[in-house]
Coordinates of C-alpha atoms in Angstrom, one line a residue:
Chain A
M834 CA -12.6 -15.4 -4.4
S835 CA -16.1 -16.5 -5.1
A836 CA -17.4 -13.4 -4.4
E837 CA -15.2 -11.5 -7.1
Q838 CA -15.6 -14.1 -9.2
A839 CA -19.9 -13.9 -8.8
L840 CA -19.0 -9.7 -9.9
I841 CA -16.6 -10.5 -12.6
G842 CA -19.1 -13.6 -14.0
A843 CA -21.9 -10.7 -14.0
P844 CA -20.8 -7.5 -15.4
D845 CA -24.0 -6.5 -16.2
E846 CA -25.8 -5.8 -13.0
Q847 CA -22.8 -4.7 -11.8
E848 CA -22.9 -1.4 -14.2
A849 CA -25.9 -1.0 -14.0
Q850 CA -25.1 -0.6 -10.1
A851 CA -22.2 1.3 -10.4
A852 CA -23.6 3.6 -12.8
P853 CA -25.2 6.0 -10.9
R854 CA -22.4 6.4 -8.5
H855 CA -19.9 7.3 -11.1
V856 CA -22.1 9.7 -12.6
S857 CA -22.8 11.0 -9.7
R858 CA -18.7 11.3 -8.5
S859 CA -18.2 12.5 -12.1
V860 CA -20.8 15.4 -11.7
T861 CA -18.9 16.5 -7.9
L862 CA -15.8 16.1 -8.9
T863 CA -16.8 18.6 -12.1
I864 CA -18.9 21.3 -9.8
G865 CA -15.8 21.4 -7.4
C866 CA -13.4 21.5 -10.2
V867 CA -15.1 24.6 -11.5
L868 CA -15.7 26.3 -7.9
V869 CA -11.7 25.9 -7.1
G870 CA -10.6 26.7 -11.3
V871 CA -13.0 30.0 -10.5
I872 CA -11.0 31.1 -6.9
V873 CA -7.4 29.7 -9.1
L874 CA -8.7 32.0 -12.1
V875 CA -8.9 35.7 -10.0
A876 CA -5.9 34.1 -8.0
V877 CA -3.7 34.6 -11.1
V878 CA -5.1 38.0 -12.7
S879 CA -4.7 39.7 -9.4
L880 CA -1.3 39.0 -9.8
F881 CA -1.1 40.8 -13.4
W882 CA -4.0 42.8 -13.2
V883 CA -6.2 44.6 -10.0
P884 CA -8.9 47.5 -10.1
F885 CA -6.9 49.8 -7.8
A886 CA -3.8 49.1 -5.7
P887 CA -4.5 47.6 -2.8
E888 CA -3.2 50.3 -0.3
D889 CA -5.2 53.3 -2.6
T890 CA -7.3 54.8 -0.2
S891 CA -8.7 57.6 -2.5
G892 CA -12.7 56.1 -2.3
R893 CA -15.1 57.1 -0.1
R894 CA -15.6 55.2 2.6
L895 CA -18.2 51.9 2.3
M896 CA -19.2 52.4 -1.0
P897 CA -22.2 49.8 -2.6
P898 CA -20.8 48.6 -5.3
G899 CA -21.1 50.3 -8.4
L900 CA -19.0 52.3 -11.3
P901 CA -16.0 53.0 -10.8
H902 CA -15.9 50.5 -7.4
L903 CA -17.5 47.2 -8.7
L904 CA -18.3 45.5 -5.3
G905 CA -17.7 49.1 -3.1
T906 CA -15.1 50.1 -0.9
D907 CA -14.4 49.0 3.1
K908 CA -14.5 51.7 5.4
L909 CA -10.8 53.1 4.4
G910 CA -12.2 53.3 0.9
R911 CA -10.0 50.8 -0.3
D912 CA -11.6 48.9 -3.7
L913 CA -13.4 45.6 -2.4
L914 CA -13.1 44.1 -6.0
T915 CA -9.6 44.6 -5.5
Q916 CA -8.8 43.2 -2.2
L917 CA -11.3 40.0 -2.6
M918 CA -8.8 38.7 -5.1
I919 CA -5.6 39.6 -3.5
G920 CA -7.4 37.5 -0.9
A921 CA -7.4 34.4 -3.3
R922 CA -3.9 34.4 -3.6
I923 CA -3.5 34.4 0.2
A924 CA -6.3 31.9 0.7
L925 CA -4.8 29.3 -1.7
A926 CA -1.7 30.1 -0.8
A927 CA -2.4 29.5 3.0
G928 CA -3.8 25.9 1.2
A929 CA -1.2 24.6 -0.5
G930 CA 1.6 25.9 1.6
S931 CA 0.7 23.9 4.8
V932 CA -0.8 21.6 2.9
V933 CA 2.5 20.9 1.3
L934 CA 4.5 21.2 5.3
G935 CA 2.2 18.9 6.5
G936 CA 2.7 16.2 4.1
V937 CA 5.9 16.3 3.8
I938 CA 6.7 15.9 7.8
G939 CA 3.7 14.1 7.9
V940 CA 4.2 11.4 5.5
A941 CA 7.9 11.3 6.7
A942 CA 7.1 11.3 10.0
G943 CA 4.0 8.3 9.8
L944 CA 5.6 6.3 7.7
A945 CA 8.5 6.1 10.8
A946 CA 6.2 5.4 12.9
G947 CA 4.5 3.4 10.5
F948 CA 8.2 1.1 10.8
A949 CA 9.1 1.5 14.4
T950 CA 7.8 -1.9 16.6
R951 CA 7.3 -2.1 20.3
W952 CA 8.2 0.4 22.6
L953 CA 8.9 3.3 20.2
D954 CA 5.6 2.6 18.2
D955 CA 3.7 2.9 21.6
V956 CA 6.0 6.8 22.7
V957 CA 5.6 8.0 18.7
S958 CA 1.7 7.3 19.2
A959 CA 1.3 9.5 22.3
L960 CA 3.3 11.9 21.5
L961 CA 0.7 12.0 17.8
D962 CA -2.4 11.6 19.9
I963 CA -1.3 14.9 23.0
L964 CA -0.4 16.7 19.3
I965 CA -3.7 16.0 17.8
A966 CA -6.1 16.4 21.2
F967 CA -3.8 19.7 20.7
P968 CA -6.8 22.3 19.0
T969 CA -4.8 23.5 15.6
L970 CA -5.9 27.4 16.1
L971 CA -4.6 26.8 19.9
L972 CA -1.0 25.5 18.6
A973 CA -1.8 27.7 15.2
M974 CA -1.5 31.2 17.4
L975 CA 0.9 29.6 20.2
V976 CA 3.1 29.5 17.0
A977 CA 2.1 33.4 15.6
A978 CA 1.8 34.7 18.8
T979 CA 6.2 33.7 19.4
R980 CA 7.1 35.2 15.7
A981 CA 5.7 37.9 14.0
A982 CA 2.0 37.5 12.6
S983 CA 2.7 37.2 9.1
L984 CA 1.5 34.3 6.3
T985 CA 4.6 32.6 6.7
S986 CA 4.2 31.8 10.0
A987 CA 0.1 31.8 9.9
I988 CA 1.2 28.4 7.7
V989 CA 3.9 27.1 9.0
A990 CA 1.8 27.0 12.4
I991 CA -1.3 25.8 10.8
G992 CA 0.7 22.7 8.7
L993 CA 2.6 21.5 12.3
A994 CA -0.9 21.4 13.9
M995 CA -2.1 19.6 9.8
S996 CA 1.0 16.9 9.9
A997 CA 0.4 15.4 13.4
I998 CA -3.0 14.3 11.6
V999 CA -1.8 12.8 8.2
A1000 CA 1.3 11.5 10.9
R1001 CA -1.2 9.3 12.5
L1002 CA -3.3 8.3 9.5
T1003 CA 0.0 7.6 7.7
R1004 CA 1.1 5.0 10.4
V1005 CA -2.6 3.6 10.1
L1006 CA -1.4 2.8 6.5
V1007 CA 1.4 2.4 6.4
K1008 CA 1.3 -0.5 9.6
R1009 CA -1.4 -2.6 7.5
V1010 CA 0.3 -2.3 4.2
L1011 CA 3.0 -3.7 5.4
A1012 CA 1.1 -6.4 6.7
H1013 CA 0.4 -7.6 3.2
D1014 CA 2.0 -10.6 1.8
F1015 CA 3.2 -8.7 -1.3
I1016 CA 5.1 -6.7 1.1
T1017 CA 7.0 -10.3 2.1
A1018 CA 7.0 -11.4 -1.7
A1019 CA 9.3 -8.9 -2.9
R1020 CA 11.4 -9.0 0.1
T1021 CA 11.8 -12.5 -0.5
S1022 CA 12.9 -11.6 -4.4
G1023 CA 15.7 -9.4 -2.0
T1024 CA 13.7 -5.9 -2.9
S1025 CA 15.6 -3.4 -0.2
W1026 CA 13.7 -1.7 2.7
P1027 CA 14.4 2.0 0.3
R1028 CA 12.6 0.2 -2.4
V1029 CA 10.1 -1.4 -0.5
V1030 CA 8.7 1.7 0.9
L1031 CA 8.8 4.1 -2.7
E1032 CA 7.3 0.8 -5.3
H1033 CA 4.5 -0.2 -2.4
V1034 CA 4.3 1.6 0.3
L1035 CA 4.0 4.6 -1.2
P1036 CA 1.7 4.3 -4.3
N1037 CA -1.0 1.9 -2.4
I1038 CA -1.3 4.9 0.9
W1039 CA -1.2 7.3 -1.4
P1040 CA -4.8 7.1 -2.5
T1041 CA -5.9 7.9 1.0
V1042 CA -3.9 10.0 2.1
S1043 CA -4.1 12.4 -0.6
V1044 CA -8.0 12.7 -1.0
N1045 CA -7.2 13.4 2.7
L1046 CA -4.2 16.2 1.7
A1047 CA -7.4 17.2 -0.4
L1048 CA -9.6 17.9 2.5
Q1049 CA -6.9 19.2 5.1
F1050 CA -6.6 22.1 1.8
G1051 CA -10.5 22.9 2.8
L1052 CA -9.7 23.2 6.5
A1053 CA -6.5 24.9 6.7
V1054 CA -8.4 27.8 4.7
L1055 CA -10.8 27.6 7.1
A1056 CA -7.4 28.0 9.7
E1057 CA -5.9 30.8 8.1
A1058 CA -9.4 33.0 7.5
S1059 CA -10.0 32.3 11.3
L1060 CA -6.3 33.3 12.0
S1061 CA -6.4 36.5 10.0
Y1062 CA -10.4 37.7 11.7
L1063 CA -8.0 37.0 14.8
G1064 CA -5.1 39.3 13.6
L1065 CA -2.1 36.9 13.6
G1066 CA -2.5 36.0 9.6
A1067 CA -0.9 38.4 7.0
P1068 CA -0.2 41.8 7.7
P1069 CA -1.8 45.0 5.9
P1070 CA -1.9 45.7 2.6
N1071 CA -2.0 42.2 2.0
A1072 CA -5.8 41.5 2.4
S1073 CA -6.8 38.3 3.9
W1074 CA -10.3 37.4 3.5
G1075 CA -10.2 36.7 6.8
R1076 CA -9.5 40.4 7.9
M1077 CA -11.7 41.4 5.5
L1078 CA -15.2 39.6 7.9
Q1079 CA -13.2 41.1 11.2
E1080 CA -13.1 44.3 9.5
A1081 CA -16.5 44.6 7.9
Q1082 CA -18.0 43.1 10.8
A1083 CA -18.5 46.6 12.4
S1084 CA -20.2 48.0 9.4
V1085 CA -22.4 45.2 8.3
F1086 CA -25.9 46.8 8.7
I1087 CA -24.5 49.7 6.1
A1088 CA -22.4 47.9 3.6
P1089 CA -23.1 44.4 4.1
V1090 CA -21.4 43.6 1.1
G1091 CA -18.1 43.9 2.8
V1092 CA -18.8 40.7 4.6
I1093 CA -21.2 38.4 2.3
A1094 CA -18.3 38.5 -0.3
P1095 CA -15.9 37.4 1.5
G1096 CA -17.8 35.0 3.6
V1097 CA -19.1 33.4 0.1
L1098 CA -15.7 33.2 -1.3
I1099 CA -14.3 31.3 1.8
V1100 CA -17.3 28.6 1.5
V1101 CA -17.4 28.4 -2.9
L1102 CA -13.3 27.8 -1.6
V1103 CA -13.6 24.8 0.8
I1104 CA -16.4 23.3 -0.6
G1105 CA -14.7 23.3 -4.2
V1106 CA -11.5 21.4 -2.3
N1107 CA -13.9 18.9 -0.4
L1108 CA -16.1 17.9 -3.8
V1109 CA -12.8 17.8 -5.4
A1110 CA -11.1 15.2 -2.9
D1111 CA -14.4 13.4 -3.3
G1112 CA -14.6 12.6 -6.7
F1113 CA -11.2 12.7 -6.5
R1114 CA -10.7 9.3 -3.8
D1115 CA -11.9 7.1 -7.5
V1116 CA -9.3 8.2 -9.9
A1117 CA -6.3 7.7 -7.0
D1118 CA -8.0 3.9 -6.5
P1119 CA -7.3 2.5 -9.6
T1120 CA -9.4 -0.8 -7.4
R1121 CA -12.3 1.4 -7.5
R1122 CA -11.9 2.3 -10.9
R1123 CA -14.1 -0.3 -11.8
R1124 CA -14.4 -1.6 -16.0
R1125 CA -17.0 0.8 -17.3
Chain B
M1289 CA 27.4 -30.2 1.0
S1290 CA 23.5 -29.9 0.6
L1291 CA 21.8 -26.4 -1.3
L1292 CA 19.8 -25.8 2.1
E1293 CA 21.2 -27.5 5.3
V1294 CA 19.0 -26.4 8.1
T1295 CA 20.2 -27.3 11.7
G1296 CA 18.7 -27.0 14.9
L1297 CA 16.5 -24.3 13.9
G1298 CA 14.5 -23.0 16.8
V1299 CA 12.1 -19.1 16.7
R1300 CA 10.9 -17.9 19.3
S1301 CA 8.2 -15.3 19.4
A1302 CA 8.6 -11.9 21.3
D1303 CA 6.7 -14.0 24.6
G1304 CA 8.8 -16.5 24.5
R1305 CA 7.5 -19.1 23.8
D1306 CA 9.7 -21.8 21.3
L1307 CA 7.2 -21.9 17.8
I1308 CA 9.8 -24.4 15.9
S1309 CA 12.3 -25.7 18.4
D1310 CA 15.5 -28.7 17.4
L1311 CA 13.9 -28.6 13.7
S1312 CA 17.3 -30.4 11.0
F1313 CA 16.6 -31.5 7.5
T1314 CA 18.5 -30.5 4.1
V1315 CA 17.6 -30.2 1.0
D1316 CA 19.7 -30.9 -2.5
A1317 CA 20.5 -29.5 -4.9
G1318 CA 17.1 -30.6 -8.1
S1319 CA 15.9 -32.2 -4.9
R1320 CA 12.2 -31.9 -4.0
F1321 CA 11.4 -31.6 -0.3
G1322 CA 7.7 -31.3 1.7
L1323 CA 7.1 -30.0 4.9
I1324 CA 3.9 -31.3 6.0
G1325 CA 1.7 -29.9 8.9
E1326 CA -0.7 -28.4 10.2
S1327 CA -1.6 -25.1 10.0
G1328 CA 0.0 -23.3 13.8
S1329 CA 2.5 -25.8 13.6
G1330 CA 5.8 -23.6 12.0
K1331 CA 5.5 -24.6 8.8
S1332 CA 4.7 -21.2 7.1
L1333 CA 7.8 -19.8 9.6
T1334 CA 10.2 -22.2 8.5
A1335 CA 9.7 -20.9 5.2
L1336 CA 10.7 -17.4 7.1
A1337 CA 13.4 -18.6 9.0
I1338 CA 15.1 -19.4 5.6
M1339 CA 15.0 -16.1 4.6
G1340 CA 15.8 -14.4 6.8
L1341 CA 12.4 -12.4 7.2
L1342 CA 11.0 -13.7 10.5
P1343 CA 8.1 -11.5 11.9
P1344 CA 9.6 -9.0 14.1
G1345 CA 10.0 -9.8 17.5
M1346 CA 10.9 -13.5 16.5
T1347 CA 14.5 -14.9 17.2
A1348 CA 16.3 -17.8 15.6
S1349 CA 18.6 -20.1 17.2
G1350 CA 20.5 -23.0 15.5
S1351 CA 21.9 -23.1 12.0
V1352 CA 20.0 -22.4 8.7
A1353 CA 23.2 -22.7 5.8
L1354 CA 21.9 -22.0 2.0
D1355 CA 25.0 -23.0 -0.3
V1356 CA 24.6 -22.3 -3.7
P1357 CA 26.8 -22.5 -6.6
G1358 CA 28.5 -18.6 -7.1
M1359 CA 27.6 -18.0 -4.1
G1360 CA 29.4 -19.4 -1.8
R1361 CA 27.9 -21.2 1.4
T1362 CA 26.2 -18.5 3.8
E1363 CA 24.6 -18.1 7.2
I1364 CA 21.6 -16.8 7.4
V1365 CA 21.1 -17.2 10.8
G1366 CA 21.9 -14.1 12.2
A1367 CA 23.4 -12.0 9.1
R1368 CA 23.5 -9.1 7.6
E1369 CA 19.9 -7.6 6.0
R1370 CA 22.8 -6.5 3.0
L1371 CA 24.4 -9.8 3.0
L1372 CA 20.5 -11.5 3.2
N1373 CA 19.1 -8.8 0.3
R1374 CA 22.2 -10.4 -2.7
L1375 CA 21.0 -14.2 -1.9
R1376 CA 17.6 -13.3 -1.8
G1377 CA 15.6 -13.8 -4.3
R1378 CA 18.4 -15.8 -6.7
A1379 CA 19.4 -18.6 -4.1
A1380 CA 15.8 -18.7 -2.6
S1381 CA 12.4 -17.5 -3.7
V1382 CA 9.7 -18.2 -2.0
V1383 CA 5.9 -19.2 -3.4
F1384 CA 2.7 -18.2 -0.9
Q1385 CA -0.3 -19.4 -0.3
E1386 CA -2.7 -16.7 -1.2
P1387 CA -1.7 -14.9 -4.5
L1388 CA -4.5 -11.8 -3.9
T1389 CA -2.3 -10.4 -1.3
A1390 CA 0.4 -11.6 -2.3
L1391 CA 0.3 -9.4 -5.8
D1392 CA 0.5 -5.3 -5.2
P1393 CA -3.5 -4.3 -5.5
L1394 CA -2.1 -1.3 -7.0
M1395 CA 0.4 -2.5 -9.5
R1396 CA -0.2 -3.0 -12.7
I1397 CA 1.4 -7.5 -13.4
G1398 CA 3.1 -6.5 -15.8
H1399 CA 5.2 -3.9 -13.3
Q1400 CA 5.5 -6.7 -10.5
V1401 CA 7.3 -8.7 -12.7
A1402 CA 9.2 -6.8 -14.3
E1403 CA 10.5 -5.5 -11.5
P1404 CA 12.5 -8.3 -10.1
L1405 CA 13.8 -9.6 -13.8
R1406 CA 15.3 -6.0 -14.0
R1407 CA 16.8 -6.1 -10.9
A1408 CA 18.2 -9.7 -10.9
Q1409 CA 19.3 -9.5 -15.2
G1410 CA 19.6 -5.9 -15.0
L1411 CA 17.2 -5.4 -18.4
R1412 CA 15.4 -2.4 -19.8
G1413 CA 12.8 -0.7 -21.3
Q1414 CA 12.4 -3.5 -25.0
A1415 CA 14.6 -6.1 -23.4
L1416 CA 12.7 -6.0 -20.7
R1417 CA 9.3 -5.9 -22.1
E1418 CA 10.8 -8.8 -24.1
A1419 CA 12.0 -10.5 -20.9
V1420 CA 8.5 -9.9 -19.0
T1421 CA 6.2 -11.5 -21.9
T1422 CA 8.2 -14.6 -21.9
A1423 CA 7.8 -14.6 -18.4
L1424 CA 4.3 -14.8 -18.5
E1425 CA 4.3 -17.2 -20.9
E1426 CA 6.4 -19.8 -19.2
V1427 CA 3.8 -19.8 -16.4
R1428 CA 1.2 -20.7 -19.1
L1429 CA -1.0 -17.7 -19.1
A1430 CA -2.7 -17.2 -22.5
E1431 CA -2.7 -13.4 -23.6
P1432 CA 0.3 -13.0 -21.9
D1433 CA 0.1 -9.4 -23.0
R1434 CA -3.3 -8.4 -21.7
I1435 CA -2.5 -9.7 -18.3
A1436 CA 1.1 -7.6 -18.3
R1437 CA -1.6 -4.3 -18.4
A1438 CA -4.1 -5.7 -16.1
Y1439 CA -4.4 -5.4 -11.8
P1440 CA -4.6 -7.8 -10.0
H1441 CA -8.3 -8.0 -8.3
E1442 CA -9.1 -8.2 -13.0
I1443 CA -7.7 -12.0 -13.0
S1444 CA -9.0 -14.9 -12.1
G1445 CA -7.4 -16.6 -8.7
G1446 CA -5.2 -19.0 -11.0
Q1447 CA -3.9 -17.0 -12.9
R1448 CA -2.4 -14.9 -10.2
Q1449 CA -1.1 -17.5 -8.7
R1450 CA 0.7 -17.9 -11.5
V1451 CA 1.6 -14.6 -12.3
A1452 CA 3.2 -15.1 -8.1
I1453 CA 5.1 -18.1 -9.7
A1454 CA 6.5 -16.3 -12.2
M1455 CA 7.7 -13.5 -10.4
A1456 CA 9.6 -16.1 -8.1
L1457 CA 11.5 -17.8 -11.1
A1458 CA 12.4 -14.4 -12.6
C1459 CA 15.5 -13.8 -10.4
R1460 CA 16.3 -17.9 -11.2
P1461 CA 16.6 -19.0 -7.6
A1462 CA 18.7 -22.3 -7.6
L1463 CA 15.9 -23.5 -4.6
L1464 CA 12.2 -22.8 -5.2
I1465 CA 9.8 -21.9 -1.7
A1466 CA 6.2 -23.2 -2.8
D1467 CA 4.5 -21.5 0.0
E1468 CA 0.4 -24.4 0.3
P1469 CA 0.4 -22.3 -3.7
T1470 CA -2.7 -24.7 -4.3
T1471 CA -4.0 -24.3 -0.6
A1472 CA -6.9 -21.5 -1.9
L1473 CA -7.7 -22.5 -5.7
D1474 CA -10.3 -24.1 -6.9
V1475 CA -9.7 -27.8 -7.3
T1476 CA -8.8 -28.2 -11.1
V1477 CA -7.1 -25.5 -10.5
Q1478 CA -5.0 -27.3 -8.4
A1479 CA -4.1 -29.7 -9.9
E1480 CA -3.2 -27.9 -13.1
V1481 CA -0.3 -25.4 -11.2
L1482 CA 0.8 -28.2 -9.2
A1483 CA 1.8 -29.5 -12.8
L1484 CA 3.2 -26.1 -14.1
L1485 CA 5.2 -26.2 -10.8
D1486 CA 6.3 -29.8 -10.9
G1487 CA 7.3 -29.0 -14.9
L1488 CA 9.4 -25.8 -14.2
V1489 CA 11.6 -27.1 -10.9
S1490 CA 12.3 -30.1 -13.3
A1491 CA 12.9 -28.0 -17.1
R1492 CA 15.2 -26.1 -14.7
S1493 CA 16.7 -28.7 -12.0
M1494 CA 15.5 -26.2 -9.4
A1495 CA 15.4 -27.7 -5.6
L1496 CA 11.7 -27.5 -4.1
L1497 CA 10.8 -26.9 -0.6
F1498 CA 7.0 -27.8 -0.7
I1499 CA 5.2 -26.6 1.9
G1500 CA 2.4 -27.8 2.8
H1501 CA -1.2 -29.5 5.1
D1502 CA -2.4 -32.5 2.2
L1503 CA -0.2 -35.7 2.6
A1504 CA -1.7 -36.5 -0.9
V1505 CA -1.3 -33.2 -2.9
V1506 CA 3.0 -32.8 -1.3
S1507 CA 3.6 -36.8 -2.0
G1508 CA 2.6 -35.9 -5.2
I1509 CA 5.0 -33.5 -6.6
T1510 CA 8.2 -34.6 -3.7
D1511 CA 10.2 -37.3 -2.6
H1512 CA 11.4 -36.6 0.6
V1513 CA 8.8 -35.9 3.5
L1514 CA 8.6 -34.4 6.8
I1515 CA 5.9 -34.1 9.3
L1516 CA 5.7 -31.2 11.6
K1517 CA 3.8 -31.2 14.5
D1518 CA 3.8 -27.8 17.3
G1519 CA 7.1 -27.2 16.0
T1520 CA 8.8 -30.6 16.4
A1521 CA 9.8 -33.2 14.1
V1522 CA 7.5 -35.6 14.4
E1523 CA 9.2 -38.1 11.1
S1524 CA 11.3 -37.9 8.6
G1525 CA 11.9 -39.9 5.7
A1526 CA 11.6 -40.4 1.8
L1527 CA 8.2 -40.7 1.0
L1528 CA 7.6 -44.2 0.2
D1529 CA 9.4 -44.6 3.7
V1530 CA 6.7 -42.7 5.7
V1531 CA 3.6 -43.5 3.8
N1532 CA 4.4 -47.4 3.7
A1533 CA 5.5 -47.5 7.6
P1534 CA 4.5 -44.0 9.7
R1535 CA 6.3 -44.6 12.5
H1536 CA 4.5 -41.5 14.4
P1537 CA 0.7 -41.7 15.7
Y1538 CA 0.4 -38.3 13.7
A1539 CA 2.1 -39.3 11.0
R1540 CA -0.5 -42.5 11.1
E1541 CA -3.0 -40.5 10.6
L1542 CA -2.7 -38.2 7.8
V1543 CA -1.1 -41.5 6.3
S1544 CA -4.9 -42.8 6.9
S1545 CA -6.8 -39.9 6.1
A1546 CA -5.1 -39.7 2.5
R1547 CA -5.9 -43.5 2.4
E1548 CA -9.5 -43.4 3.5
L1549 CA -9.9 -40.1 0.8
D1550 CA -8.7 -42.8 -1.8
A1551 CA -10.3 -45.7 -0.6
A1552 CA -13.6 -43.4 -1.4
L1553 CA -12.7 -42.2 -4.2
N1554 CA -12.4 -45.4 -5.7
G1555 CA -15.4 -47.1 -4.0
L1556 CA -16.6 -44.0 -6.1
D1557 CA -16.0 -44.9 -9.3
G1558 CA -15.9 -48.3 -8.7
G1559 CA -19.7 -48.4 -8.4
G1560 CA -20.6 -45.4 -10.2
R1561 CA -19.1 -48.1 -13.5
S1562 CA -21.0 -50.9 -12.0

């Protein structure tokens, strides 16, 4: 209380301290949005227009950047820029799909676990620990191996692995929120449990969960690239950055662009998403949105 | 029949310890009852048991009966959740000790006050907004519109407690349980909040169950008291009887320490004047 008043009582000092932090926050958010925005733009454009058809192998093999192939061709003579543009679509779909899947399953399971008491709680948290200890990629390979390799199975695999991590985070957050007086206060005024969850629990865990989901998006993009690199992702003719890396690695000294370009794009997307997640933290939480 | 009748209430923790045993008291409609005890004596648990909101793992025995005009007599111990939810807020509601944690940090004040108003009185839109402003004015908050737009961390402790009182009153309860509502506040703010509670309880002819650890504070606002120690009642009766002739050693200790403080203050006062 007294600390709070001290803060409120000295707005000038507080502003002086908070200002540089805010500037850096908004800069990271802006850079992140630009990086992600470029990839999203490329993916959207690829829906309507690509320089060449993805399965068009009429070009000469392993051509350097130039005309008509702006970034050159791969070892089958396919246009590299076309492949990269379609790859952006695949990467974003993999990230978004697994975040939606992992988010919905994870938050639902975490909510249930957060409300569980005593032995049920112990069982659920032990189960989650086991799931998390299981390497994501291995789990993904198992799922992908039992089904045909496709973008969907990659998303299912990554989403399932992600849901365990999200569930564990949600469980802890829910437990912490439920311990607060305002939950009891809401209950004493006759609010039913479903309403308490909607009105108080979800909004209070959302700032942390959403930032975590944004970070998971980046990890999902990396996981999809890894799965595709291992041949467990989207099958041809759909290009994936991971598979492009794998296909181009044998000719890295003859046609370096084939390796560098998808690698750079993966890095750009992952860094962009992380910066957005970091900047988003302040926007999502009004108690961090201090008077400016 | 009294508004609240607690008979032989016991609360047992998950590991089998008796936290409250054989507690009995009654609160009549429109009367004011004080529950006094040191921390850990089971005061707040009693409040939660009355609301049927004991923490998971704790079990209640005995009987807690609420008899609200128009809602009939209801036994709380062992009642179903749906029945309790209908009762909570309208039969009884609670003001908690720590106003910062009793308000949702991520929800604007106006929205929090609107929630019980909407549910209890079925208000919507403009009528609801006006009811929120009225509710905030009733607890003597200046600039109710600014407060309604603020988040809990943006207003002072005294203002937060007033908001909490407004929320507790929103469903027009027959019984208001105040669980150490002034302990977390500055002394000057404490007096204001007590006066506010006093006025509101009289104006609405609500019953008040006031929980505290300080005999001086509790005696200022109630007419009957019960003194709790380690989960059992050691003394109960009309306030004057207890203050004038405390029988149990702990009750005597409470009374004499309150008197000593009073005497010390009077001494200071006299010394200052001479």
